[in-house]
Backbone as JSON, one array per atom type, in Angstrom:
{
  "sequence": "MIGILILIFLIIVVIFISYKRIEVNSYDIEDEKIDKDLKIMLLSDLHNRNIKDKLEDIIEIEKPDIIILSGDMINDYPKESKNFINLFKIFDKYKTYYTFGNHEEEILVSNKIKYIEKISKSNIILLNNMKSNLTFNINLFGLNLDYDFYKRSKKKKIDFKYINDKLGSLDKNKFNVLIAHNPLDVPIYQEYGFDLVLSGHIHGGIIKLPKLGGVFSPDYTFFPKYYNGMYVLDKMKLIVSRGLGFSKRLPFRMFNPAEVVVINLMKKK",
  "N": [[-46.3, 76.55, -84.24], [-45.49, 78.55, -86.09], [-45.69, 80.74, -84.42], [-43.62, 80.22, -82.59], [-41.4, 80.41, -84.26], [-41.56, 83.1, -84.99], [-41.1, 84.27, -82.49], [-38.47, 83.39, -82.0], [-37.21, 84.72, -84.11], [-37.66, 87.4, -83.36], [-36.19, 87.51, -80.98], [-33.6, 87.13, -81.98], [-33.37, 89.48, -83.5], [-33.48, 91.42, -81.45], [-31.16, 90.77, -79.99], [-29.26, 91.27, -81.99], [-29.58, 94.05, -82.36], [-28.82, 94.96, -79.82], [-26.22, 94.13, -79.97], [-25.04, 95.79, -81.92], [-25.42, 98.47, -81.11], [-24.05, 101.28, -79.34], [-24.4, 103.0, -76.49], [-24.27, 106.31, -75.07], [-24.09, 107.45, -71.9], [-24.7, 109.9, -69.44], [-23.69, 111.35, -66.3], [-24.11, 113.7, -63.74], [-22.24, 115.07, -61.12], [-22.18, 116.88, -58.28], [-20.24, 118.38, -55.75], [-19.09, 119.69, -52.68], [-16.44, 119.34, -52.12], [-15.16, 119.14, -54.53], [-12.91, 120.83, -56.53], [-12.53, 121.66, -59.08], [-14.06, 121.64, -62.26], [-14.48, 118.62, -64.01], [-14.47, 116.46, -66.79], [-15.08, 113.16, -67.13], [-14.5, 110.16, -68.84], [-15.69, 106.92, -68.75], [-14.65, 103.74, -69.55], [-15.2, 100.31, -69.97], [-14.69, 96.74, -69.74], [-14.1, 95.89, -72.45], [-13.16, 93.6, -73.67], [-11.52, 93.0, -75.82], [-12.95, 93.68, -78.1], [-13.59, 94.72, -81.45], [-14.05, 97.83, -82.04], [-13.02, 100.21, -82.9], [-13.41, 102.48, -84.7], [-16.02, 103.42, -84.07], [-15.71, 103.99, -81.34], [-13.68, 105.9, -81.38], [-15.0, 108.0, -82.69], [-16.97, 108.64, -80.78], [-15.39, 109.47, -78.6], [-14.1, 111.69, -79.71], [-16.27, 113.4, -80.1], [-17.23, 113.78, -77.48], [-14.98, 114.7, -76.05], [-13.39, 114.28, -73.5], [-11.86, 115.26, -70.35], [-10.45, 113.39, -68.99], [-9.82, 109.91, -69.38], [-10.95, 106.85, -68.16], [-10.12, 103.51, -67.73], [-11.6, 100.69, -66.71], [-10.91, 97.99, -66.46], [-10.75, 94.52, -67.69], [-10.22, 94.89, -70.42], [-9.03, 93.33, -72.25], [-8.99, 89.85, -73.34], [-7.02, 87.98, -73.28], [-3.41, 87.8, -73.39], [-0.85, 87.27, -75.71], [-2.89, 86.72, -77.53], [-5.6, 87.69, -77.54], [-5.7, 90.57, -77.45], [-5.15, 92.44, -79.31], [-7.01, 94.23, -80.57], [-7.62, 96.0, -78.51], [-5.07, 97.08, -77.98], [-4.69, 98.41, -80.36], [-6.11, 100.68, -79.88], [-4.53, 102.38, -78.46], [-3.3, 104.65, -79.61], [-5.4, 106.45, -79.81], [-6.03, 106.83, -77.12], [-3.7, 108.05, -76.33], [-4.03, 110.71, -76.84], [-5.34, 111.74, -74.74], [-5.53, 112.2, -71.16], [-5.15, 109.25, -69.67], [-6.19, 106.64, -67.56], [-5.66, 103.4, -66.25], [-6.9, 100.53, -64.75], [-6.54, 97.17, -63.77], [-8.75, 94.35, -64.44], [-10.42, 91.2, -63.78], [-9.76, 89.6, -66.02], [-7.32, 90.58, -66.97], [-5.81, 89.94, -64.75], [-5.9, 87.22, -64.81], [-4.21, 86.21, -66.76], [-1.12, 84.51, -67.66], [1.83, 84.9, -65.64], [4.21, 85.53, -67.06], [3.16, 86.5, -69.46], [1.74, 88.65, -68.45], [3.75, 90.36, -67.6], [4.91, 91.02, -70.09], [2.72, 92.28, -71.21], [2.34, 94.5, -69.53], [4.71, 95.81, -70.1], [4.17, 96.53, -72.73], [2.07, 98.35, -72.35], [3.48, 100.3, -70.96], [4.88, 101.56, -72.94], [3.11, 103.2, -74.1], [1.06, 106.18, -73.57], [-0.63, 105.65, -71.54], [-1.59, 105.6, -68.17], [-0.88, 103.29, -65.82], [-2.74, 102.33, -63.21], [-2.58, 100.57, -60.87], [-3.35, 99.7, -57.72], [-2.55, 102.18, -56.79], [-2.27, 105.78, -56.39], [-3.39, 108.83, -57.88], [-3.17, 112.34, -58.29], [-5.7, 114.17, -59.48], [-6.61, 116.79, -59.45], [-5.88, 119.54, -57.23], [-7.6, 118.89, -55.15], [-8.88, 116.53, -55.82], [-8.58, 113.15, -55.72], [-7.51, 110.18, -57.34], [-7.85, 106.74, -57.16], [-6.68, 103.47, -57.91], [-7.81, 100.28, -57.58], [-6.54, 97.14, -57.68], [-7.5, 93.96, -57.67], [-6.29, 90.82, -56.46], [-6.31, 87.74, -58.32], [-7.55, 85.68, -56.92], [-9.69, 86.8, -55.64], [-11.68, 86.84, -57.48], [-12.37, 84.29, -58.13], [-14.8, 81.76, -58.59], [-15.17, 79.55, -57.03], [-14.42, 78.97, -53.66], [-14.01, 81.7, -53.16], [-12.17, 84.52, -52.15], [-12.69, 86.96, -49.57], [-12.87, 90.46, -49.64], [-11.52, 92.88, -47.42], [-11.34, 95.59, -44.97], [-8.68, 95.9, -44.12], [-7.25, 94.79, -46.27], [-7.7, 96.64, -48.38], [-6.57, 98.89, -47.2], [-3.89, 98.09, -46.98], [-3.25, 97.99, -49.66], [-3.85, 100.56, -50.71], [-3.52, 102.56, -48.8], [-4.33, 105.15, -46.36], [-7.22, 107.39, -46.51], [-7.53, 110.85, -47.29], [-9.96, 112.55, -45.94], [-10.78, 115.09, -46.45], [-10.45, 115.51, -49.08], [-11.82, 114.9, -52.4], [-12.43, 111.72, -53.1], [-11.9, 109.34, -55.5], [-12.51, 106.07, -56.64], [-11.31, 103.54, -58.75], [-12.61, 100.5, -59.3], [-12.86, 97.36, -60.39], [-14.83, 95.4, -59.8], [-18.11, 95.8, -58.74], [-19.49, 94.49, -56.77], [-18.35, 94.36, -54.32], [-19.02, 96.61, -52.97], [-19.93, 97.41, -50.3], [-17.61, 97.45, -48.65], [-16.07, 99.38, -49.9], [-17.61, 101.58, -49.4], [-17.53, 101.66, -46.6], [-14.86, 102.28, -46.33], [-14.72, 104.91, -47.13], [-14.77, 106.24, -49.61], [-15.72, 108.72, -52.04], [-16.7, 108.44, -54.6], [-17.18, 105.65, -56.67], [-16.06, 103.8, -59.43], [-17.01, 101.35, -61.65], [-17.28, 98.14, -63.42], [-17.56, 95.08, -64.91], [-20.01, 93.56, -64.55], [-21.41, 93.52, -66.89], [-23.86, 94.67, -67.38], [-25.65, 92.78, -66.61], [-26.02, 90.98, -68.64], [-28.57, 90.04, -69.87], [-31.22, 92.29, -69.82], [-34.07, 92.99, -68.07], [-37.33, 94.48, -67.99], [-38.19, 96.23, -65.04], [-37.08, 94.13, -63.51], [-34.36, 94.25, -64.0], [-30.79, 93.7, -64.5], [-29.96, 90.37, -65.35], [-27.97, 88.36, -64.96], [-24.86, 87.61, -63.36], [-21.25, 87.78, -63.54], [-20.19, 86.23, -61.48], [-21.74, 84.05, -61.41], [-24.31, 84.3, -60.3], [-27.75, 85.24, -59.96], [-29.57, 88.19, -60.87], [-27.9, 90.57, -60.0], [-27.17, 93.01, -57.48], [-26.01, 95.5, -58.05], [-25.72, 96.63, -61.18], [-25.88, 98.41, -63.34], [-25.65, 101.85, -64.1], [-26.09, 104.76, -61.9], [-25.74, 104.65, -58.42], [-26.81, 105.88, -55.35], [-25.42, 105.82, -52.31], [-25.82, 106.56, -49.32], [-23.36, 108.73, -48.41], [-21.73, 108.11, -50.47], [-21.25, 107.6, -54.0], [-21.89, 105.24, -56.54], [-20.96, 104.21, -59.72], [-21.77, 102.1, -62.28], [-20.66, 100.65, -65.16], [-22.12, 99.25, -68.11], [-20.38, 98.17, -69.85], [-18.38, 97.43, -72.82], [-17.95, 95.18, -74.37], [-18.24, 91.6, -74.68], [-19.03, 88.76, -72.68], [-16.9, 85.9, -72.57], [-17.96, 83.4, -72.07], [-20.69, 83.81, -72.24], [-21.47, 85.13, -74.88], [-23.19, 87.44, -75.73], [-25.71, 90.05, -75.78], [-28.81, 91.29, -74.45], [-31.49, 93.43, -74.77], [-29.74, 95.29, -73.81], [-27.57, 97.22, -74.61], [-24.1, 97.97, -75.46], [-22.0, 100.32, -73.65], [-20.82, 103.64, -73.17], [-19.7, 105.64, -70.6], [-20.13, 108.87, -69.27], [-18.95, 111.12, -66.91], [-19.6, 114.0, -65.22], [-17.85, 115.87, -63.13], [-18.47, 118.39, -60.83], [-17.98, 121.6, -59.4], [-19.62, 122.54, -56.43], [-22.28, 124.78, -56.52]],
  "CA": [[-44.96, 76.52, -84.84], [-45.2, 79.88, -86.63], [-45.48, 81.62, -83.27], [-42.28, 79.96, -82.05], [-40.43, 80.96, -85.22], [-41.62, 84.57, -84.86], [-40.43, 84.59, -81.22], [-37.02, 83.21, -82.21], [-36.77, 85.81, -84.97], [-37.63, 88.64, -82.56], [-35.06, 87.41, -80.06], [-32.39, 87.36, -82.79], [-33.35, 90.91, -83.83], [-33.13, 92.16, -80.23], [-29.74, 90.52, -79.72], [-28.47, 91.97, -83.01], [-29.62, 95.49, -82.05], [-27.98, 95.15, -78.64], [-24.83, 93.91, -80.39], [-24.56, 96.88, -82.75], [-25.54, 99.8, -80.49], [-23.25, 101.74, -78.2], [-25.04, 104.17, -75.89], [-23.49, 107.21, -74.23], [-24.92, 107.89, -70.78], [-23.98, 110.91, -68.65], [-24.09, 111.59, -64.91], [-23.55, 114.92, -63.15], [-21.99, 114.95, -59.68], [-21.74, 118.11, -57.61], [-19.78, 118.14, -54.38], [-18.36, 120.86, -52.16], [-15.01, 119.03, -52.09], [-14.62, 119.23, -55.89], [-12.35, 122.16, -56.7], [-12.42, 121.98, -60.5], [-14.93, 120.84, -63.11], [-13.77, 117.62, -64.81], [-15.29, 115.53, -67.57], [-14.43, 111.85, -67.11], [-15.13, 109.1, -69.63], [-15.45, 105.59, -68.19], [-14.74, 102.63, -70.5], [-14.97, 99.08, -69.22], [-15.07, 95.44, -70.29], [-14.04, 95.85, -73.91], [-12.92, 92.19, -74.04], [-10.83, 92.98, -77.11], [-13.9, 93.87, -79.2], [-13.1, 95.63, -82.48], [-14.98, 98.95, -82.23], [-12.13, 101.37, -82.92], [-13.98, 103.65, -85.38], [-17.15, 103.92, -83.27], [-15.21, 104.55, -80.09], [-12.95, 107.13, -81.71], [-16.0, 109.04, -82.98], [-17.6, 109.05, -79.51], [-14.4, 110.21, -77.8], [-13.88, 112.99, -80.36], [-17.47, 114.23, -79.85], [-17.35, 114.09, -76.04], [-13.76, 115.42, -75.63], [-13.25, 114.23, -72.05], [-10.58, 115.68, -69.75], [-9.79, 112.18, -68.5], [-10.42, 108.62, -69.71], [-10.67, 105.8, -67.18], [-10.34, 102.14, -68.21], [-11.78, 100.01, -65.42], [-10.58, 96.57, -66.45], [-11.22, 93.55, -68.69], [-10.12, 95.46, -71.76], [-8.55, 92.23, -73.09], [-9.32, 88.52, -72.86], [-5.75, 87.27, -73.07], [-2.28, 88.43, -74.07], [-1.09, 88.24, -76.79], [-3.89, 86.25, -78.49], [-6.83, 88.46, -77.59], [-5.47, 91.93, -76.96], [-4.77, 93.28, -80.46], [-7.97, 95.32, -80.82], [-7.44, 97.01, -77.47], [-3.78, 97.74, -78.2], [-4.87, 99.32, -81.49], [-6.74, 101.91, -79.4], [-3.57, 103.16, -77.68], [-3.06, 105.95, -80.24], [-6.53, 107.31, -79.44], [-5.88, 107.17, -75.71], [-2.52, 108.91, -76.16], [-4.43, 112.11, -76.97], [-6.04, 112.12, -73.52], [-5.0, 111.67, -69.9], [-5.86, 107.98, -69.56], [-5.8, 105.81, -66.43], [-6.08, 102.02, -66.48], [-6.79, 99.59, -63.63], [-6.84, 95.83, -64.26], [-9.87, 93.55, -63.97], [-10.09, 89.79, -63.58], [-9.14, 88.98, -67.2], [-5.9, 90.96, -66.97], [-5.16, 89.23, -63.65], [-5.93, 85.78, -65.06], [-3.19, 85.77, -67.71], [0.11, 84.0, -67.08], [2.75, 85.93, -65.13], [5.12, 85.96, -68.13], [2.38, 87.33, -70.38], [1.38, 89.9, -67.77], [4.95, 91.21, -67.66], [5.0, 91.54, -71.46], [1.59, 93.18, -71.42], [2.64, 95.75, -68.81], [5.75, 96.48, -70.89], [3.48, 97.13, -73.89], [1.35, 99.53, -71.85], [4.46, 101.31, -70.55], [5.35, 102.26, -74.14], [2.05, 104.15, -74.46], [0.89, 107.25, -72.58], [-1.61, 105.21, -70.55], [-1.07, 105.51, -66.81], [-1.36, 102.08, -65.18], [-3.02, 102.74, -61.83], [-2.87, 99.37, -60.09], [-3.05, 99.9, -56.3], [-1.83, 103.45, -56.7], [-3.08, 107.0, -56.33], [-2.97, 109.96, -58.7], [-3.88, 113.58, -58.0], [-6.28, 114.74, -60.69], [-6.5, 118.22, -59.16], [-5.41, 119.71, -55.86], [-8.53, 118.32, -54.17], [-9.5, 115.31, -56.32], [-7.66, 112.03, -55.78], [-7.97, 109.0, -58.06], [-7.21, 105.51, -56.72], [-6.99, 102.27, -58.69], [-7.7, 99.06, -56.77], [-6.35, 95.95, -58.5], [-7.66, 92.79, -56.81], [-5.67, 89.57, -56.85], [-7.28, 86.91, -59.03], [-8.29, 84.86, -55.95], [-10.93, 87.49, -55.24], [-12.66, 86.67, -58.55], [-12.68, 82.88, -58.33], [-16.17, 81.43, -58.2], [-15.08, 78.56, -55.95], [-13.56, 79.41, -52.56], [-13.67, 83.1, -53.41], [-11.72, 85.28, -50.98], [-13.46, 88.16, -49.25], [-12.1, 91.68, -49.46], [-11.83, 93.54, -46.15], [-10.79, 96.92, -44.76], [-7.22, 95.8, -44.05], [-6.73, 94.54, -47.61], [-7.68, 97.91, -49.11], [-5.6, 99.78, -46.55], [-2.55, 97.64, -47.36], [-3.03, 98.28, -51.08], [-4.02, 101.96, -51.11], [-3.22, 103.51, -47.74], [-5.49, 105.85, -45.79], [-7.8, 108.47, -47.3], [-7.7, 112.2, -46.75], [-11.41, 112.76, -46.1], [-11.03, 116.46, -46.91], [-10.36, 115.46, -50.54], [-12.83, 114.12, -53.09], [-11.69, 110.5, -53.39], [-12.52, 108.51, -56.53], [-11.91, 104.75, -56.72], [-11.56, 102.62, -59.85], [-12.67, 99.14, -58.77], [-13.53, 96.6, -61.46], [-15.99, 94.65, -59.31], [-18.96, 96.61, -57.87], [-20.18, 93.67, -55.78], [-17.7, 94.58, -53.02], [-19.26, 98.01, -52.66], [-20.03, 97.76, -48.87], [-16.31, 97.76, -48.07], [-15.66, 100.67, -50.47], [-18.38, 102.58, -48.66], [-16.95, 101.72, -45.25], [-13.54, 102.9, -46.4], [-14.91, 106.35, -47.18], [-14.66, 106.84, -50.95], [-16.84, 109.57, -52.45], [-17.21, 107.95, -55.88], [-16.57, 104.41, -57.13], [-16.33, 103.54, -60.84], [-16.87, 99.9, -61.84], [-17.85, 97.48, -64.59], [-17.55, 93.67, -64.55], [-21.29, 92.84, -64.55], [-21.92, 93.52, -68.27], [-25.27, 95.05, -67.36], [-26.48, 91.62, -66.32], [-26.14, 90.22, -69.9], [-29.95, 90.29, -70.3], [-31.83, 93.3, -68.97], [-35.51, 92.84, -68.14], [-38.08, 95.58, -67.37], [-38.48, 96.15, -63.6], [-36.22, 93.16, -62.84], [-32.98, 94.68, -64.17], [-29.82, 92.75, -65.05], [-30.33, 89.0, -64.96], [-26.91, 87.41, -64.63], [-23.6, 88.2, -62.94], [-20.1, 86.91, -63.84], [-19.91, 85.28, -60.38], [-22.74, 82.98, -61.58], [-25.5, 84.53, -59.5], [-28.8, 85.93, -60.7], [-30.07, 89.51, -60.48], [-26.93, 91.29, -59.15], [-27.72, 94.23, -56.87], [-25.46, 96.65, -58.76], [-25.43, 96.11, -62.52], [-25.84, 99.45, -64.36], [-26.14, 103.17, -63.71], [-25.55, 105.39, -60.7], [-26.39, 104.32, -57.16], [-26.46, 106.8, -54.26], [-25.35, 105.0, -51.1], [-25.5, 107.51, -48.27], [-22.47, 109.79, -48.89], [-20.95, 107.6, -51.59], [-21.93, 107.28, -55.25], [-21.32, 104.14, -57.31], [-21.37, 104.18, -61.12], [-21.43, 100.81, -62.88], [-20.78, 100.63, -66.61], [-22.53, 97.99, -68.73], [-19.25, 97.66, -70.6], [-18.35, 97.58, -74.27], [-17.79, 93.91, -75.06], [-19.08, 90.44, -74.4], [-18.45, 87.67, -71.91], [-16.47, 84.77, -73.41], [-18.85, 82.27, -71.84], [-22.04, 84.2, -72.68], [-21.09, 86.21, -75.81], [-24.31, 88.16, -76.32], [-26.44, 91.0, -74.93], [-30.22, 91.36, -74.83], [-32.05, 94.67, -74.18], [-28.62, 95.7, -72.98], [-26.47, 97.62, -75.5], [-22.82, 98.42, -74.9], [-22.16, 101.64, -73.05], [-19.77, 104.57, -72.77], [-20.21, 106.46, -69.49], [-19.5, 110.18, -69.07], [-19.22, 111.66, -65.57], [-19.23, 115.42, -65.08], [-17.61, 116.31, -61.77], [-18.69, 119.83, -60.83], [-17.93, 122.34, -58.14], [-20.96, 122.86, -55.92], [-22.56, 126.22, -56.65]],
  "C": [[-44.56, 77.89, -85.38], [-44.9, 80.87, -85.51], [-44.09, 81.47, -82.68], [-41.21, 80.55, -82.96], [-40.39, 82.48, -85.15], [-40.88, 85.01, -83.6], [-38.92, 84.48, -81.36], [-36.46, 84.35, -83.06], [-36.65, 87.12, -84.19], [-36.47, 88.65, -81.58], [-33.75, 87.68, -80.8], [-32.25, 88.83, -83.13], [-32.91, 91.74, -82.63], [-31.66, 91.99, -79.89], [-28.86, 91.26, -80.71], [-28.42, 93.47, -82.73], [-28.72, 95.79, -80.85], [-26.5, 95.0, -78.99], [-24.26, 95.15, -81.08], [-24.48, 98.22, -82.01], [-24.49, 100.03, -79.42], [-23.9, 103.02, -77.69], [-24.02, 105.01, -75.14], [-24.42, 107.74, -73.15], [-24.1, 108.77, -69.85], [-24.58, 111.05, -67.25], [-23.38, 112.84, -64.41], [-23.41, 114.73, -61.65], [-21.44, 116.27, -59.17], [-21.32, 117.77, -56.19], [-18.95, 119.34, -53.93], [-16.86, 120.61, -52.09], [-14.36, 119.1, -53.48], [-14.17, 120.66, -56.16], [-12.25, 122.59, -58.16], [-13.35, 121.07, -61.3], [-14.09, 119.9, -63.98], [-14.78, 116.75, -65.54], [-14.53, 114.22, -67.71], [-15.21, 110.89, -68.0], [-14.71, 107.75, -69.06], [-15.7, 104.53, -69.26], [-14.39, 101.35, -69.76], [-15.31, 97.87, -70.07], [-15.15, 95.42, -71.81], [-13.9, 94.41, -74.41], [-12.4, 92.06, -75.48], [-11.79, 93.11, -78.31], [-13.37, 94.92, -80.17], [-14.14, 96.71, -82.76], [-14.2, 100.27, -82.33], [-12.8, 102.61, -83.52], [-15.12, 104.26, -84.57], [-16.66, 104.63, -82.01], [-14.46, 105.86, -80.32], [-13.92, 108.28, -81.98], [-16.63, 109.56, -81.69], [-16.64, 109.89, -78.68], [-14.18, 111.59, -78.39], [-15.07, 113.93, -80.13], [-17.49, 114.7, -78.4], [-16.17, 114.92, -75.51], [-13.61, 115.44, -74.1], [-11.91, 114.81, -71.59], [-9.75, 114.45, -69.39], [-10.55, 110.97, -69.01], [-9.99, 107.61, -68.66], [-11.06, 104.45, -67.79], [-10.41, 101.25, -66.98], [-11.7, 98.49, -65.51], [-11.3, 95.72, -67.47], [-11.26, 94.16, -70.09], [-9.64, 94.4, -72.76], [-9.17, 90.93, -72.57], [-8.07, 87.72, -72.53], [-4.65, 88.08, -73.75], [-1.3, 87.32, -74.46], [-2.27, 87.91, -77.69], [-5.08, 87.19, -78.65], [-6.66, 89.83, -76.94], [-5.24, 92.93, -78.09], [-5.71, 94.46, -80.64], [-7.87, 96.41, -79.76], [-6.13, 97.78, -77.68], [-3.86, 98.72, -79.37], [-5.55, 100.64, -81.09], [-5.75, 102.84, -78.69], [-3.34, 104.56, -78.28], [-4.18, 106.94, -79.95], [-6.35, 107.77, -78.0], [-4.69, 108.1, -75.46], [-2.87, 110.4, -76.25], [-5.06, 112.64, -75.68], [-5.31, 111.57, -72.3], [-5.8, 110.41, -69.59], [-5.29, 107.14, -68.43], [-6.43, 104.42, -66.59], [-5.83, 101.2, -65.22], [-7.27, 98.22, -64.1], [-8.12, 95.26, -63.66], [-9.45, 92.09, -63.88], [-9.42, 89.15, -64.8], [-7.67, 89.36, -67.32], [-5.14, 90.18, -65.88], [-5.04, 87.73, -63.93], [-4.8, 85.3, -65.97], [-1.91, 85.35, -67.0], [1.05, 85.14, -66.68], [3.66, 86.45, -66.24], [4.4, 86.85, -69.13], [2.01, 88.66, -69.76], [2.54, 90.88, -67.79], [5.08, 91.84, -69.04], [3.9, 92.56, -71.74], [1.83, 94.53, -70.75], [3.73, 96.53, -69.54], [5.14, 97.18, -72.1], [2.76, 98.4, -73.48], [2.33, 100.65, -71.53], [5.0, 102.11, -71.73], [4.3, 103.24, -74.68], [2.02, 105.27, -73.42], [-0.15, 106.89, -71.52], [-0.94, 105.07, -69.19], [-1.7, 104.29, -66.15], [-1.5, 102.35, -63.68], [-3.48, 101.52, -61.03], [-2.39, 99.57, -58.65], [-2.16, 101.12, -56.1], [-2.81, 104.61, -56.67], [-2.5, 108.04, -57.27], [-3.8, 111.18, -58.3], [-4.39, 114.18, -59.3], [-6.28, 116.26, -60.62], [-5.98, 118.33, -57.73], [-6.29, 118.95, -54.87], [-9.25, 117.06, -54.65], [-8.43, 114.23, -56.47], [-8.3, 110.86, -56.52], [-7.15, 107.79, -57.61], [-7.61, 104.38, -57.66], [-6.76, 101.03, -57.86], [-7.65, 97.85, -57.7], [-6.4, 94.72, -57.59], [-6.87, 91.61, -57.36], [-6.74, 88.65, -57.45], [-8.11, 86.02, -58.09], [-9.61, 85.5, -55.54], [-12.03, 87.37, -56.31], [-13.08, 85.21, -58.74], [-14.07, 82.56, -57.8], [-16.2, 80.37, -57.1], [-14.06, 79.04, -54.92], [-13.08, 80.84, -52.76], [-13.27, 83.8, -52.11], [-12.58, 86.53, -50.8], [-12.53, 89.34, -49.03], [-12.49, 92.31, -48.12], [-11.09, 94.87, -46.06], [-9.26, 96.89, -44.8], [-6.61, 95.6, -45.43], [-6.63, 95.85, -48.4], [-6.64, 98.85, -48.52], [-4.17, 99.4, -46.91], [-2.23, 98.02, -48.8], [-2.96, 99.78, -51.36], [-3.62, 102.97, -50.04], [-4.48, 104.24, -47.29], [-5.95, 106.98, -46.71], [-7.73, 109.79, -46.54], [-9.16, 112.58, -46.99], [-11.75, 114.19, -46.48], [-10.97, 116.57, -48.44], [-11.58, 114.72, -51.09], [-12.12, 112.9, -53.65], [-12.48, 109.59, -54.33], [-11.77, 107.19, -56.61], [-12.3, 104.06, -58.02], [-11.5, 101.21, -59.27], [-13.49, 98.3, -59.73], [-14.84, 95.97, -60.99], [-16.84, 95.49, -58.36], [-19.6, 95.81, -56.74], [-19.54, 93.77, -54.39], [-17.96, 95.98, -52.49], [-19.41, 98.32, -51.16], [-18.69, 98.14, -48.25], [-15.76, 99.06, -48.64], [-16.36, 101.81, -49.73], [-17.83, 102.76, -47.26], [-15.62, 102.46, -45.26], [-13.62, 104.42, -46.54], [-14.73, 107.01, -48.53], [-15.91, 107.67, -51.26], [-17.51, 109.04, -53.72], [-16.44, 106.69, -56.27], [-17.01, 104.15, -58.57], [-16.0, 102.08, -61.14], [-17.44, 99.44, -63.18], [-18.18, 96.05, -64.21], [-18.86, 92.92, -64.77], [-21.89, 92.72, -65.94], [-23.4, 93.86, -68.33], [-26.2, 93.92, -67.03], [-26.74, 90.75, -67.54], [-27.51, 90.45, -70.55], [-30.57, 91.25, -69.31], [-33.34, 93.25, -69.15], [-36.21, 94.02, -67.45], [-38.43, 95.25, -65.92], [-37.57, 95.17, -62.84], [-34.75, 93.52, -62.95], [-32.1, 93.61, -64.78], [-30.04, 91.36, -64.49], [-29.17, 88.22, -64.37], [-25.61, 88.13, -64.31], [-22.45, 87.24, -63.26], [-19.73, 85.96, -62.7], [-20.97, 84.18, -60.31], [-23.88, 83.08, -60.56], [-26.5, 85.31, -60.35], [-29.17, 87.25, -60.04], [-29.11, 90.23, -59.51], [-27.5, 92.63, -58.7], [-27.27, 95.47, -57.63], [-25.01, 96.19, -60.15], [-25.3, 97.2, -63.58], [-26.36, 100.76, -63.79], [-25.48, 103.72, -62.46], [-26.41, 105.05, -59.49], [-25.89, 105.3, -56.1], [-26.57, 106.02, -52.96], [-24.86, 105.86, -49.96], [-24.6, 108.6, -48.85], [-21.67, 109.37, -50.13], [-21.82, 107.36, -52.81], [-21.16, 106.18, -55.97], [-21.86, 104.23, -58.73], [-20.85, 102.89, -61.73], [-21.7, 100.87, -64.38], [-21.27, 99.26, -67.08], [-21.41, 97.38, -69.56], [-19.45, 97.75, -72.1], [-18.35, 96.25, -75.02], [-18.72, 92.84, -74.55], [-18.31, 89.43, -73.57], [-18.04, 86.53, -72.84], [-17.42, 83.59, -73.26], [-20.27, 82.55, -72.3], [-21.88, 85.38, -73.65], [-22.28, 86.87, -76.51], [-24.86, 89.15, -75.29], [-27.89, 91.0, -75.39], [-30.88, 92.5, -74.05], [-30.98, 95.39, -73.36], [-27.44, 96.11, -73.86], [-25.21, 98.03, -74.76], [-22.92, 99.89, -74.51], [-20.82, 102.35, -72.85], [-20.38, 105.49, -71.71], [-19.41, 107.76, -69.41], [-19.92, 110.71, -67.71], [-18.71, 113.09, -65.52], [-19.09, 115.74, -63.59], [-17.65, 117.83, -61.74], [-18.57, 120.42, -59.43], [-19.35, 122.68, -57.69], [-21.17, 124.35, -55.92], [-23.32, 126.74, -55.44]]
}
């Protein structure tokens, strides 16, 4: 009995530590197509968590050139978006791009319209199925999937034509960066020819186990292939953020603290 109580206590301590901590993890990417050094901060899956002071301190220390928000920053609008909206003044100091995830897509059409109007009053650039030129040779695309692509039952499959209809063709002479909330569709991103994909969605697998990695995926499967960190897939790199918040259905983390990701894009020397 004492052993069981000790185990329960240790589990609670681990969950509490994972709840409180926010790690900053950096990745350096050199490429001959990159024409200018850029420091990008990737923030994902806030789920309306109230961490304004911590996040502001991290952003002020890191001083990124660009901030990318890769979806699920809210749970609902207007009920569960206040904490994220309170961050707008911080983001206004930086060039900030935002692409929706499944939670933004799940809200009612009327609420989505109001939410987009709210964003339009900030300096955040909403990059849903659009392209922006970060430099002469670096393009940033934001892929916003319809909610049907996130449904666990009768989930639709993304294909080459779908991306082409949304984003158009790529100039392969440019360094092409894609914001795509869901990393599980990475084979089609690779086929399309992106150089770098930035994702979230998986929450690091909720529980992270040594050697086994992330345990659980939001699509209700175990041990997702891409759950955290940088993956080199032939010519393409995929970076998956563990995110900042918590799943509504599984509101905890274990051995898996929240994460801010910093990506240093560098000219090849």
